[in-house]
Amino acid sequence: MEKTEKLLEIRHLRKDYGNGPVLKDVSLDVHKGEVVVIIGPSGCGKSTFLRCLNGLESIQSGEILLDGQVITGGKTRWTEVRQKIGMVFQSYDLFPHMTVMDNILLGPLKVQKRDRKEAEKEAGQMLERVGLFDRKDAYPRQLSGGQKQRAAIVRALIMKPEIMLFDEVTAALDPEMVREVLDVMLELAKNGSTMMIVTHEMQFARAVADRIVFLDGGEIVEMDSPENFFTMPKTERAQRFLNTFKF
């Protein structure tokens, strides 16, 4: 893709748990409108990496810049940062006692203090786009896994984040529900959303990514366009990883 302004800059990021580093010296730039897909074996640090980017995990060293501003200092207001860096998890995290519409409106009304009528109108339009408008008054227990995940995506999007992080959002879904969620993400990519996606869905990764980042052992082993990575991986480690998938 054509290079645009840097939206997110990650410099020499290190994250340790008790038994040693999970992320070692990870550096990466994400440009506005770019879709970066992070792949790699289980336990290599992919989810931890995303969680560090919006303050859900602390880091030991390095820095993260959003719009040129460092957001990893001790005075970071993460509530404000998370309005700019939205995140969708594999576990949905919808409040079970609230309807789909009320789940979606919670952030705009309580955090951003937006007008209810305006927020409801926008939420309705977004639910229509993802095929959920007729479920707006349903409770999470009345939804399928795919419907819950689409509602969670709308809940994140309505905050108007500058970048969206998706952490294995199809991992907990039955196979027939995966497609409906991936279709929503493909549509976001076509519309120019800036996204970082952790996934094990290799065909989806190839279709949606502007850039593939292959992570292993807490380090970036390889980074390339999807075409190059999937047809001519440069490292032996990436070749072995790809050989475990059927294309």
PDB file of N, CA and C in Angstrom, residues 9-110:
ATOM      1  N   GLU A   9       3.731   3.978  16.538  1.00  0.00           N
ATOM      2  CA  GLU A   9       5.159   3.651  16.465  1.00  0.00           C
ATOM      3  C   GLU A   9       5.539   2.868  17.717  1.00  0.00           C
ATOM      4  N   ILE A  10       6.091   1.694  17.514  1.00  0.00           N
ATOM      5  CA  ILE A  10       6.487   0.824  18.622  1.00  0.00           C
ATOM      6  C   ILE A  10       8.001   0.696  18.570  1.00  0.00           C
ATOM      7  N   ARG A  11       8.658   1.068  19.656  1.00  0.00           N
ATOM      8  CA  ARG A  11      10.121   1.125  19.674  1.00  0.00           C
ATOM      9  C   ARG A  11      10.695   0.230  20.772  1.00  0.00           C
ATOM     10  N   HIS A  12      11.387  -0.832  20.372  1.00  0.00           N
ATOM     11  CA  HIS A  12      12.168  -1.673  21.287  1.00  0.00           C
ATOM     12  C   HIS A  12      11.345  -2.151  22.490  1.00  0.00           C
ATOM     13  N   LEU A  13      10.168  -2.635  22.211  1.00  0.00           N
ATOM     14  CA  LEU A  13       9.244  -3.053  23.263  1.00  0.00           C
ATOM     15  C   LEU A  13       9.721  -4.355  23.912  1.00  0.00           C
ATOM     16  N   ARG A  14       9.717  -4.343  25.237  1.00  0.00           N
ATOM     17  CA  ARG A  14      10.062  -5.557  25.996  1.00  0.00           C
ATOM     18  C   ARG A  14       9.018  -5.777  27.084  1.00  0.00           C
ATOM     19  N   LYS A  15       8.540  -6.999  27.169  1.00  0.00           N
ATOM     20  CA  LYS A  15       7.575  -7.377  28.195  1.00  0.00           C
ATOM     21  C   LYS A  15       8.058  -8.654  28.870  1.00  0.00           C
ATOM     22  N   ASP A  16       8.189  -8.608  30.203  1.00  0.00           N
ATOM     23  CA  ASP A  16       8.629  -9.773  30.972  1.00  0.00           C
ATOM     24  C   ASP A  16       7.487 -10.282  31.848  1.00  0.00           C
ATOM     25  N   TYR A  17       7.410 -11.597  31.964  1.00  0.00           N
ATOM     26  CA  TYR A  17       6.645 -12.211  33.035  1.00  0.00           C
ATOM     27  C   TYR A  17       7.667 -12.796  34.004  1.00  0.00           C
ATOM     28  N   GLY A  18       7.206 -13.503  35.016  1.00  0.00           N
ATOM     29  CA  GLY A  18       8.119 -13.998  36.045  1.00  0.00           C
ATOM     30  C   GLY A  18       9.238 -14.879  35.534  1.00  0.00           C
ATOM     31  N   ASN A  19       8.951 -15.672  34.505  1.00  0.00           N
ATOM     32  CA  ASN A  19       9.959 -16.630  34.037  1.00  0.00           C
ATOM     33  C   ASN A  19      10.747 -16.138  32.827  1.00  0.00           C
ATOM     34  N   GLY A  20      10.696 -14.835  32.555  1.00  0.00           N
ATOM     35  CA  GLY A  20      11.517 -14.302  31.470  1.00  0.00           C
ATOM     36  C   GLY A  20      10.728 -13.471  30.478  1.00  0.00           C
ATOM     37  N   PRO A  21      11.388 -13.020  29.402  1.00  0.00           N
ATOM     38  CA  PRO A  21      10.736 -12.123  28.447  1.00  0.00           C
ATOM     39  C   PRO A  21       9.697 -12.835  27.575  1.00  0.00           C
ATOM     40  N   VAL A  22       8.565 -12.173  27.381  1.00  0.00           N
ATOM     41  CA  VAL A  22       7.544 -12.641  26.439  1.00  0.00           C
ATOM     42  C   VAL A  22       7.711 -11.904  25.117  1.00  0.00           C
ATOM     43  N   LEU A  23       8.092 -10.634  25.192  1.00  0.00           N
ATOM     44  CA  LEU A  23       8.398  -9.834  24.008  1.00  0.00           C
ATOM     45  C   LEU A  23       9.801  -9.278  24.164  1.00  0.00           C
ATOM     46  N   LYS A  24      10.623  -9.418  23.102  1.00  0.00           N
ATOM     47  CA  LYS A  24      12.015  -8.982  23.171  1.00  0.00           C
ATOM     48  C   LYS A  24      12.293  -7.982  22.060  1.00  0.00           C
ATOM     49  N   ASP A  25      12.474  -6.740  22.417  1.00  0.00           N
ATOM     50  CA  ASP A  25      12.959  -5.738  21.461  1.00  0.00           C
ATOM     51  C   ASP A  25      12.116  -5.692  20.186  1.00  0.00           C
ATOM     52  N   VAL A  26      10.794  -5.560  20.349  1.00  0.00           N
ATOM     53  CA  VAL A  26       9.883  -5.523  19.199  1.00  0.00           C
ATOM     54  C   VAL A  26       9.701  -4.080  18.731  1.00  0.00           C
ATOM     55  N   SER A  27       9.995  -3.822  17.470  1.00  0.00           N
ATOM     56  CA  SER A  27       9.807  -2.494  16.882  1.00  0.00           C
ATOM     57  C   SER A  27       8.955  -2.613  15.622  1.00  0.00           C
ATOM     58  N   LEU A  28       7.998  -1.687  15.479  1.00  0.00           N
ATOM     59  CA  LEU A  28       7.058  -1.765  14.358  1.00  0.00           C
ATOM     60  C   LEU A  28       6.357  -0.427  14.194  1.00  0.00           C
ATOM     61  N   ASP A  29       6.173   0.013  12.949  1.00  0.00           N
ATOM     62  CA  ASP A  29       5.353   1.192  12.652  1.00  0.00           C
ATOM     63  C   ASP A  29       4.070   0.743  11.965  1.00  0.00           C
ATOM     64  N   VAL A  30       2.968   1.392  12.302  1.00  0.00           N
ATOM     65  CA  VAL A  30       1.696   1.140  11.636  1.00  0.00           C
ATOM     66  C   VAL A  30       1.213   2.457  11.049  1.00  0.00           C
ATOM     67  N   HIS A  31       0.934   2.445   9.746  1.00  0.00           N
ATOM     68  CA  HIS A  31       0.524   3.664   9.052  1.00  0.00           C
ATOM     69  C   HIS A  31      -0.999   3.775   8.977  1.00  0.00           C
ATOM     70  N   LYS A  32      -1.452   4.991   8.860  1.00  0.00           N
ATOM     71  CA  LYS A  32      -2.889   5.245   8.778  1.00  0.00           C
ATOM     72  C   LYS A  32      -3.498   4.507   7.593  1.00  0.00           C
ATOM     73  N   GLY A  33      -4.577   3.768   7.841  1.00  0.00           N
ATOM     74  CA  GLY A  33      -5.251   3.025   6.789  1.00  0.00           C
ATOM     75  C   GLY A  33      -4.647   1.666   6.494  1.00  0.00           C
ATOM     76  N   GLU A  34      -3.630   1.281   7.244  1.00  0.00           N
ATOM     77  CA  GLU A  34      -2.935   0.009   6.999  1.00  0.00           C
ATOM     78  C   GLU A  34      -3.550  -1.115   7.837  1.00  0.00           C
ATOM     79  N   VAL A  35      -3.542  -2.306   7.268  1.00  0.00           N
ATOM     80  CA  VAL A  35      -3.965  -3.500   7.995  1.00  0.00           C
ATOM     81  C   VAL A  35      -2.739  -4.383   8.201  1.00  0.00           C
ATOM     82  N   VAL A  36      -2.332  -4.516   9.458  1.00  0.00           N
ATOM     83  CA  VAL A  36      -1.182  -5.342   9.817  1.00  0.00           C
ATOM     84  C   VAL A  36      -1.713  -6.600  10.493  1.00  0.00           C
ATOM     85  N   VAL A  37      -1.370  -7.762   9.962  1.00  0.00           N
ATOM     86  CA  VAL A  37      -1.811  -9.029  10.543  1.00  0.00           C
ATOM     87  C   VAL A  37      -0.612  -9.711  11.192  1.00  0.00           C
ATOM     88  N   ILE A  38      -0.792 -10.069  12.459  1.00  0.00           N
ATOM     89  CA  ILE A  38       0.271 -10.700  13.239  1.00  0.00           C
ATOM     90  C   ILE A  38      -0.044 -12.180  13.368  1.00  0.00           C
ATOM     91  N   ILE A  39       0.871 -13.002  12.908  1.00  0.00           N
ATOM     92  CA  ILE A  39       0.672 -14.450  12.978  1.00  0.00           C
ATOM     93  C   ILE A  39       1.882 -15.076  13.659  1.00  0.00           C
ATOM     94  N   GLY A  40       1.714 -16.330  14.045  1.00  0.00           N
ATOM     95  CA  GLY A  40       2.798 -17.051  14.698  1.00  0.00           C
ATOM     96  C   GLY A  40       2.239 -18.168  15.548  1.00  0.00           C
ATOM     97  N   PRO A  41       3.097 -19.053  16.046  1.00  0.00           N
ATOM     98  CA  PRO A  41       2.626 -20.192  16.838  1.00  0.00           C
ATOM     99  C   PRO A  41       2.007 -19.743  18.156  1.00  0.00           C
ATOM    100  N   SER A  42       1.199 -20.600  18.745  1.00  0.00           N
ATOM    101  CA  SER A  42       0.596 -20.303  20.040  1.00  0.00           C
ATOM    102  C   SER A  42       1.693 -20.057  21.078  1.00  0.00           C
ATOM    103  N   GLY A  43       1.461 -19.059  21.930  1.00  0.00           N
ATOM    104  CA  GLY A  43       2.410 -18.768  22.999  1.00  0.00           C
ATOM    105  C   GLY A  43       3.594 -17.923  22.600  1.00  0.00           C
ATOM    106  N   CYS A  44       3.573 -17.363  21.377  1.00  0.00           N
ATOM    107  CA  CYS A  44       4.744 -16.597  20.911  1.00  0.00           C
ATOM    108  C   CYS A  44       4.693 -15.124  21.321  1.00  0.00           C
ATOM    109  N   GLY A  45       3.594 -14.686  21.950  1.00  0.00           N
ATOM    110  CA  GLY A  45       3.519 -13.296  22.411  1.00  0.00           C
ATOM    111  C   GLY A  45       2.572 -12.409  21.625  1.00  0.00           C
ATOM    112  N   LYS A  46       1.794 -12.970  20.698  1.00  0.00           N
ATOM    113  CA  LYS A  46       0.926 -12.151  19.833  1.00  0.00           C
ATOM    114  C   LYS A  46      -0.124 -11.373  20.640  1.00  0.00           C
ATOM    115  N   SER A  47      -0.875 -12.082  21.463  1.00  0.00           N
ATOM    116  CA  SER A  47      -1.929 -11.432  22.242  1.00  0.00           C
ATOM    117  C   SER A  47      -1.351 -10.464  23.264  1.00  0.00           C
ATOM    118  N   THR A  48      -0.253 -10.856  23.886  1.00  0.00           N
ATOM    119  CA  THR A  48       0.418  -9.966  24.845  1.00  0.00           C
ATOM    120  C   THR A  48       0.836  -8.674  24.159  1.00  0.00           C
ATOM    121  N   PHE A  49       1.339  -8.786  22.946  1.00  0.00           N
ATOM    122  CA  PHE A  49       1.751  -7.607  22.172  1.00  0.00           C
ATOM    123  C   PHE A  49       0.591  -6.638  22.011  1.00  0.00           C
ATOM    124  N   LEU A  50      -0.560  -7.126  21.572  1.00  0.00           N
ATOM    125  CA  LEU A  50      -1.718  -6.240  21.409  1.00  0.00           C
ATOM    126  C   LEU A  50      -2.130  -5.629  22.738  1.00  0.00           C
ATOM    127  N   ARG A  51      -2.116  -6.417  23.801  1.00  0.00           N
ATOM    128  CA  ARG A  51      -2.546  -5.925  25.113  1.00  0.00           C
ATOM    129  C   ARG A  51      -1.601  -4.842  25.648  1.00  0.00           C
ATOM    130  N   CYS A  52      -0.339  -4.900  25.268  1.00  0.00           N
ATOM    131  CA  CYS A  52       0.607  -3.845  25.657  1.00  0.00           C
ATOM    132  C   CYS A  52       0.271  -2.520  24.970  1.00  0.00           C
ATOM    133  N   LEU A  53      -0.290  -2.610  23.772  1.00  0.00           N
ATOM    134  CA  LEU A  53      -0.517  -1.401  22.971  1.00  0.00           C
ATOM    135  C   LEU A  53      -1.633  -0.526  23.517  1.00  0.00           C
ATOM    136  N   ASN A  54      -2.550  -1.101  24.295  1.00  0.00           N
ATOM    137  CA  ASN A  54      -3.551  -0.211  24.904  1.00  0.00           C
ATOM    138  C   ASN A  54      -3.575  -0.318  26.422  1.00  0.00           C
ATOM    139  N   GLY A  55      -2.407  -0.655  26.980  1.00  0.00           N
ATOM    140  CA  GLY A  55      -2.217  -0.526  28.415  1.00  0.00           C
ATOM    141  C   GLY A  55      -2.800  -1.620  29.271  1.00  0.00           C
ATOM    142  N   LEU A  56      -3.260  -2.715  28.662  1.00  0.00           N
ATOM    143  CA  LEU A  56      -3.776  -3.822  29.466  1.00  0.00           C
ATOM    144  C   LEU A  56      -2.645  -4.643  30.072  1.00  0.00           C
ATOM    145  N   GLU A  57      -1.448  -4.505  29.508  1.00  0.00           N
ATOM    146  CA  GLU A  57      -0.243  -5.114  30.075  1.00  0.00           C
ATOM    147  C   GLU A  57       0.812  -4.017  30.189  1.00  0.00           C
ATOM    148  N   SER A  58       1.518  -4.001  31.307  1.00  0.00           N
ATOM    149  CA  SER A  58       2.624  -3.051  31.464  1.00  0.00           C
ATOM    150  C   SER A  58       3.835  -3.567  30.692  1.00  0.00           C
ATOM    151  N   ILE A  59       4.750  -2.666  30.367  1.00  0.00           N
ATOM    152  CA  ILE A  59       5.969  -3.078  29.665  1.00  0.00           C
ATOM    153  C   ILE A  59       7.186  -2.764  30.536  1.00  0.00           C
ATOM    154  N   GLN A  60       8.283  -3.492  30.268  1.00  0.00           N
ATOM    155  CA  GLN A  60       9.501  -3.280  31.045  1.00  0.00           C
ATOM    156  C   GLN A  60      10.395  -2.202  30.424  1.00  0.00           C
ATOM    157  N   SER A  61      10.406  -2.141  29.102  1.00  0.00           N
ATOM    158  CA  SER A  61      11.211  -1.105  28.442  1.00  0.00           C
ATOM    159  C   SER A  61      10.690  -0.879  27.035  1.00  0.00           C
ATOM    160  N   GLY A  62      11.197   0.186  26.412  1.00  0.00           N
ATOM    161  CA  GLY A  62      10.719   0.586  25.099  1.00  0.00           C
ATOM    162  C   GLY A  62       9.656   1.655  25.226  1.00  0.00           C
ATOM    163  N   GLU A  63       9.113   2.061  24.087  1.00  0.00           N
ATOM    164  CA  GLU A  63       8.054   3.062  24.117  1.00  0.00           C
ATOM    165  C   GLU A  63       7.091   2.867  22.956  1.00  0.00           C
ATOM    166  N   ILE A  64       5.881   3.387  23.159  1.00  0.00           N
ATOM    167  CA  ILE A  64       4.830   3.344  22.150  1.00  0.00           C
ATOM    168  C   ILE A  64       4.373   4.773  21.904  1.00  0.00           C
ATOM    169  N   LEU A  65       4.299   5.154  20.637  1.00  0.00           N
ATOM    170  CA  LEU A  65       3.830   6.496  20.276  1.00  0.00           C
ATOM    171  C   LEU A  65       2.557   6.389  19.460  1.00  0.00           C
ATOM    172  N   LEU A  66       1.583   7.200  19.792  1.00  0.00           N
ATOM    173  CA  LEU A  66       0.341   7.315  19.039  1.00  0.00           C
ATOM    174  C   LEU A  66       0.231   8.737  18.539  1.00  0.00           C
ATOM    175  N   ASP A  67       0.116   8.904  17.230  1.00  0.00           N
ATOM    176  CA  ASP A  67       0.098  10.249  16.626  1.00  0.00           C
ATOM    177  C   ASP A  67       1.310  11.072  17.060  1.00  0.00           C
ATOM    178  N   GLY A  68       2.452  10.399  17.195  1.00  0.00           N
ATOM    179  CA  GLY A  68       3.688  11.098  17.546  1.00  0.00           C
ATOM    180  C   GLY A  68       3.867  11.383  19.024  1.00  0.00           C
ATOM    181  N   GLN A  69       2.885  11.022  19.851  1.00  0.00           N
ATOM    182  CA  GLN A  69       2.954  11.285  21.288  1.00  0.00           C
ATOM    183  C   GLN A  69       3.239   9.981  22.043  1.00  0.00           C
ATOM    184  N   VAL A  70       4.201  10.020  22.951  1.00  0.00           N
ATOM    185  CA  VAL A  70       4.523   8.839  23.750  1.00  0.00           C
ATOM    186  C   VAL A  70       3.366   8.532  24.696  1.00  0.00           C
ATOM    187  N   ILE A  71       2.902   7.274  24.698  1.00  0.00           N
ATOM    188  CA  ILE A  71       1.772   6.904  25.557  1.00  0.00           C
ATOM    189  C   ILE A  71       2.176   5.879  26.615  1.00  0.00           C
ATOM    190  N   THR A  72       3.483   5.651  26.765  1.00  0.00           N
ATOM    191  CA  THR A  72       3.916   4.632  27.720  1.00  0.00           C
ATOM    192  C   THR A  72       4.510   5.233  28.983  1.00  0.00           C
ATOM    193  N   GLY A  73       4.356   6.529  29.192  1.00  0.00           N
ATOM    194  CA  GLY A  73       4.868   7.142  30.414  1.00  0.00           C
ATOM    195  C   GLY A  73       3.958   6.848  31.596  1.00  0.00           C
ATOM    196  N   GLY A  74       4.442   7.169  32.789  1.00  0.00           N
ATOM    197  CA  GLY A  74       3.683   6.899  34.006  1.00  0.00           C
ATOM    198  C   GLY A  74       2.413   7.725  34.137  1.00  0.00           C
ATOM    199  N   LYS A  75       2.309   8.815  33.387  1.00  0.00           N
ATOM    200  CA  LYS A  75       1.141   9.689  33.523  1.00  0.00           C
ATOM    201  C   LYS A  75       0.085   9.448  32.439  1.00  0.00           C
ATOM    202  N   THR A  76       0.240   8.368  31.688  1.00  0.00           N
ATOM    203  CA  THR A  76      -0.704   8.080  30.607  1.00  0.00           C
ATOM    204  C   THR A  76      -2.119   7.899  31.138  1.00  0.00           C
ATOM    205  N   ARG A  77      -3.072   8.572  30.519  1.00  0.00           N
ATOM    206  CA  ARG A  77      -4.484   8.389  30.861  1.00  0.00           C
ATOM    207  C   ARG A  77      -5.053   7.338  29.911  1.00  0.00           C
ATOM    208  N   TRP A  78      -5.015   6.091  30.359  1.00  0.00           N
ATOM    209  CA  TRP A  78      -5.368   4.988  29.469  1.00  0.00           C
ATOM    210  C   TRP A  78      -6.840   5.010  29.061  1.00  0.00           C
ATOM    211  N   THR A  79      -7.700   5.574  29.905  1.00  0.00           N
ATOM    212  CA  THR A  79      -9.117   5.680  29.512  1.00  0.00           C
ATOM    213  C   THR A  79      -9.253   6.497  28.240  1.00  0.00           C
ATOM    214  N   GLU A  80      -8.456   7.557  28.130  1.00  0.00           N
ATOM    215  CA  GLU A  80      -8.480   8.392  26.927  1.00  0.00           C
ATOM    216  C   GLU A  80      -7.807   7.685  25.756  1.00  0.00           C
ATOM    217  N   VAL A  81      -6.682   7.036  26.022  1.00  0.00           N
ATOM    218  CA  VAL A  81      -5.951   6.336  24.957  1.00  0.00           C
ATOM    219  C   VAL A  81      -6.816   5.240  24.348  1.00  0.00           C
ATOM    220  N   ARG A  82      -7.561   4.524  25.194  1.00  0.00           N
ATOM    221  CA  ARG A  82      -8.371   3.400  24.697  1.00  0.00           C
ATOM    222  C   ARG A  82      -9.546   3.846  23.850  1.00  0.00           C
ATOM    223  N   GLN A  83      -9.883   5.127  23.907  1.00  0.00           N
ATOM    224  CA  GLN A  83     -10.892   5.629  22.978  1.00  0.00           C
ATOM    225  C   GLN A  83     -10.297   5.752  21.576  1.00  0.00           C
ATOM    226  N   LYS A  84      -8.978   5.868  21.499  1.00  0.00           N
ATOM    227  CA  LYS A  84      -8.289   5.983  20.210  1.00  0.00           C
ATOM    228  C   LYS A  84      -7.772   4.636  19.712  1.00  0.00           C
ATOM    229  N   ILE A  85      -7.466   3.732  20.674  1.00  0.00           N
ATOM    230  CA  ILE A  85      -7.003   2.387  20.320  1.00  0.00           C
ATOM    231  C   ILE A  85      -8.068   1.405  20.795  1.00  0.00           C
ATOM    232  N   GLY A  86      -9.004   1.068  19.902  1.00  0.00           N
ATOM    233  CA  GLY A  86     -10.072   0.141  20.259  1.00  0.00           C
ATOM    234  C   GLY A  86      -9.579  -1.289  20.208  1.00  0.00           C
ATOM    235  N   MET A  87     -10.221  -2.160  20.989  1.00  0.00           N
ATOM    236  CA  MET A  87      -9.787  -3.557  20.998  1.00  0.00           C
ATOM    237  C   MET A  87     -10.987  -4.479  21.117  1.00  0.00           C
ATOM    238  N   VAL A  88     -10.953  -5.565  20.343  1.00  0.00           N
ATOM    239  CA  VAL A  88     -11.982  -6.598  20.400  1.00  0.00           C
ATOM    240  C   VAL A  88     -11.289  -7.912  20.750  1.00  0.00           C
ATOM    241  N   PHE A  89     -11.846  -8.599  21.742  1.00  0.00           N
ATOM    242  CA  PHE A  89     -11.245  -9.827  22.276  1.00  0.00           C
ATOM    243  C   PHE A  89     -12.000 -11.050  21.765  1.00  0.00           C
ATOM    244  N   GLN A  90     -11.420 -12.218  21.991  1.00  0.00           N
ATOM    245  CA  GLN A  90     -12.099 -13.449  21.555  1.00  0.00           C
ATOM    246  C   GLN A  90     -13.271 -13.786  22.463  1.00  0.00           C
ATOM    247  N   SER A  91     -13.330 -13.177  23.663  1.00  0.00           N
ATOM    248  CA  SER A  91     -14.360 -13.547  24.645  1.00  0.00           C
ATOM    249  C   SER A  91     -15.562 -12.599  24.666  1.00  0.00           C
ATOM    250  N   TYR A  92     -15.676 -11.703  23.693  1.00  0.00           N
ATOM    251  CA  TYR A  92     -16.810 -10.774  23.530  1.00  0.00           C
ATOM    252  C   TYR A  92     -16.888  -9.729  24.646  1.00  0.00           C
ATOM    253  N   ASP A  93     -16.961 -10.181  25.920  1.00  0.00           N
ATOM    254  CA  ASP A  93     -17.049  -9.280  27.076  1.00  0.00           C
ATOM    255  C   ASP A  93     -18.258  -8.346  27.037  1.00  0.00           C
ATOM    256  N   LEU A  94     -19.376  -8.821  26.525  1.00  0.00           N
ATOM    257  CA  LEU A  94     -20.623  -8.048  26.591  1.00  0.00           C
ATOM    258  C   LEU A  94     -21.222  -8.206  27.989  1.00  0.00           C
ATOM    259  N   PHE A  95     -21.853  -7.150  28.491  1.00  0.00           N
ATOM    260  CA  PHE A  95     -22.515  -7.247  29.793  1.00  0.00           C
ATOM    261  C   PHE A  95     -23.797  -8.058  29.640  1.00  0.00           C
ATOM    262  N   PRO A  96     -23.931  -9.172  30.370  1.00  0.00           N
ATOM    263  CA  PRO A  96     -25.061 -10.076  30.135  1.00  0.00           C
ATOM    264  C   PRO A  96     -26.426  -9.502  30.519  1.00  0.00           C
ATOM    265  N   HIS A  97     -26.435  -8.515  31.433  1.00  0.00           N
ATOM    266  CA  HIS A  97     -27.708  -7.956  31.892  1.00  0.00           C
ATOM    267  C   HIS A  97     -28.184  -6.782  31.037  1.00  0.00           C
ATOM    268  N   MET A  98     -27.438  -6.469  29.969  1.00  0.00           N
ATOM    269  CA  MET A  98     -27.783  -5.327  29.109  1.00  0.00           C
ATOM    270  C   MET A  98     -28.069  -5.813  27.695  1.00  0.00           C
ATOM    271  N   THR A  99     -28.988  -5.131  27.017  1.00  0.00           N
ATOM    272  CA  THR A  99     -29.281  -5.478  25.630  1.00  0.00           C
ATOM    273  C   THR A  99     -28.096  -5.133  24.731  1.00  0.00           C
ATOM    274  N   VAL A 100     -28.157  -5.609  23.503  1.00  0.00           N
ATOM    275  CA  VAL A 100     -27.117  -5.278  22.527  1.00  0.00           C
ATOM    276  C   VAL A 100     -26.968  -3.761  22.403  1.00  0.00           C
ATOM    277  N   MET A 101     -28.081  -3.061  22.248  1.00  0.00           N
ATOM    278  CA  MET A 101     -28.034  -1.606  22.090  1.00  0.00           C
ATOM    279  C   MET A 101     -27.441  -0.933  23.323  1.00  0.00           C
ATOM    280  N   ASP A 102     -27.835  -1.357  24.508  1.00  0.00           N
ATOM    281  CA  ASP A 102     -27.311  -0.738  25.728  1.00  0.00           C
ATOM    282  C   ASP A 102     -25.828  -1.024  25.910  1.00  0.00           C
ATOM    283  N   ASN A 103     -25.383  -2.230  25.536  1.00  0.00           N
ATOM    284  CA  ASN A 103     -23.946  -2.529  25.562  1.00  0.00           C
ATOM    285  C   ASN A 103     -23.175  -1.567  24.669  1.00  0.00           C
ATOM    286  N   ILE A 104     -23.698  -1.317  23.489  1.00  0.00           N
ATOM    287  CA  ILE A 104     -23.018  -0.473  22.511  1.00  0.00           C
ATOM    288  C   ILE A 104     -23.014   0.995  22.943  1.00  0.00           C
ATOM    289  N   LEU A 105     -24.101   1.445  23.573  1.00  0.00           N
ATOM    290  CA  LEU A 105     -24.225   2.853  23.948  1.00  0.00           C
ATOM    291  C   LEU A 105     -23.474   3.215  25.221  1.00  0.00           C
ATOM    292  N   LEU A 106     -23.051   2.225  25.991  1.00  0.00           N
ATOM    293  CA  LEU A 106     -22.430   2.503  27.284  1.00  0.00           C
ATOM    294  C   LEU A 106     -21.232   3.444  27.159  1.00  0.00           C
ATOM    295  N   GLY A 107     -20.301   3.132  26.241  1.00  0.00           N
ATOM    296  CA  GLY A 107     -19.103   3.962  26.068  1.00  0.00           C
ATOM    297  C   GLY A 107     -19.407   5.367  25.577  1.00  0.00           C
ATOM    298  N   PRO A 108     -20.162   5.507  24.469  1.00  0.00           N
ATOM    299  CA  PRO A 108     -20.465   6.847  23.967  1.00  0.00           C
ATOM    300  C   PRO A 108     -21.169   7.736  24.991  1.00  0.00           C
ATOM    301  N   LEU A 109     -22.078   7.167  25.769  1.00  0.00           N
ATOM    302  CA  LEU A 109     -22.859   7.979  26.713  1.00  0.00           C
ATOM    303  C   LEU A 109     -22.094   8.241  28.010  1.00  0.00           C
ATOM    304  N   LYS A 110     -21.457   7.208  28.571  1.00  0.00           N
ATOM    305  CA  LYS A 110     -20.811   7.362  29.882  1.00  0.00           C
ATOM    306  C   LYS A 110     -19.409   7.961  29.777  1.00  0.00           C
TER     307      LYS A 110
END
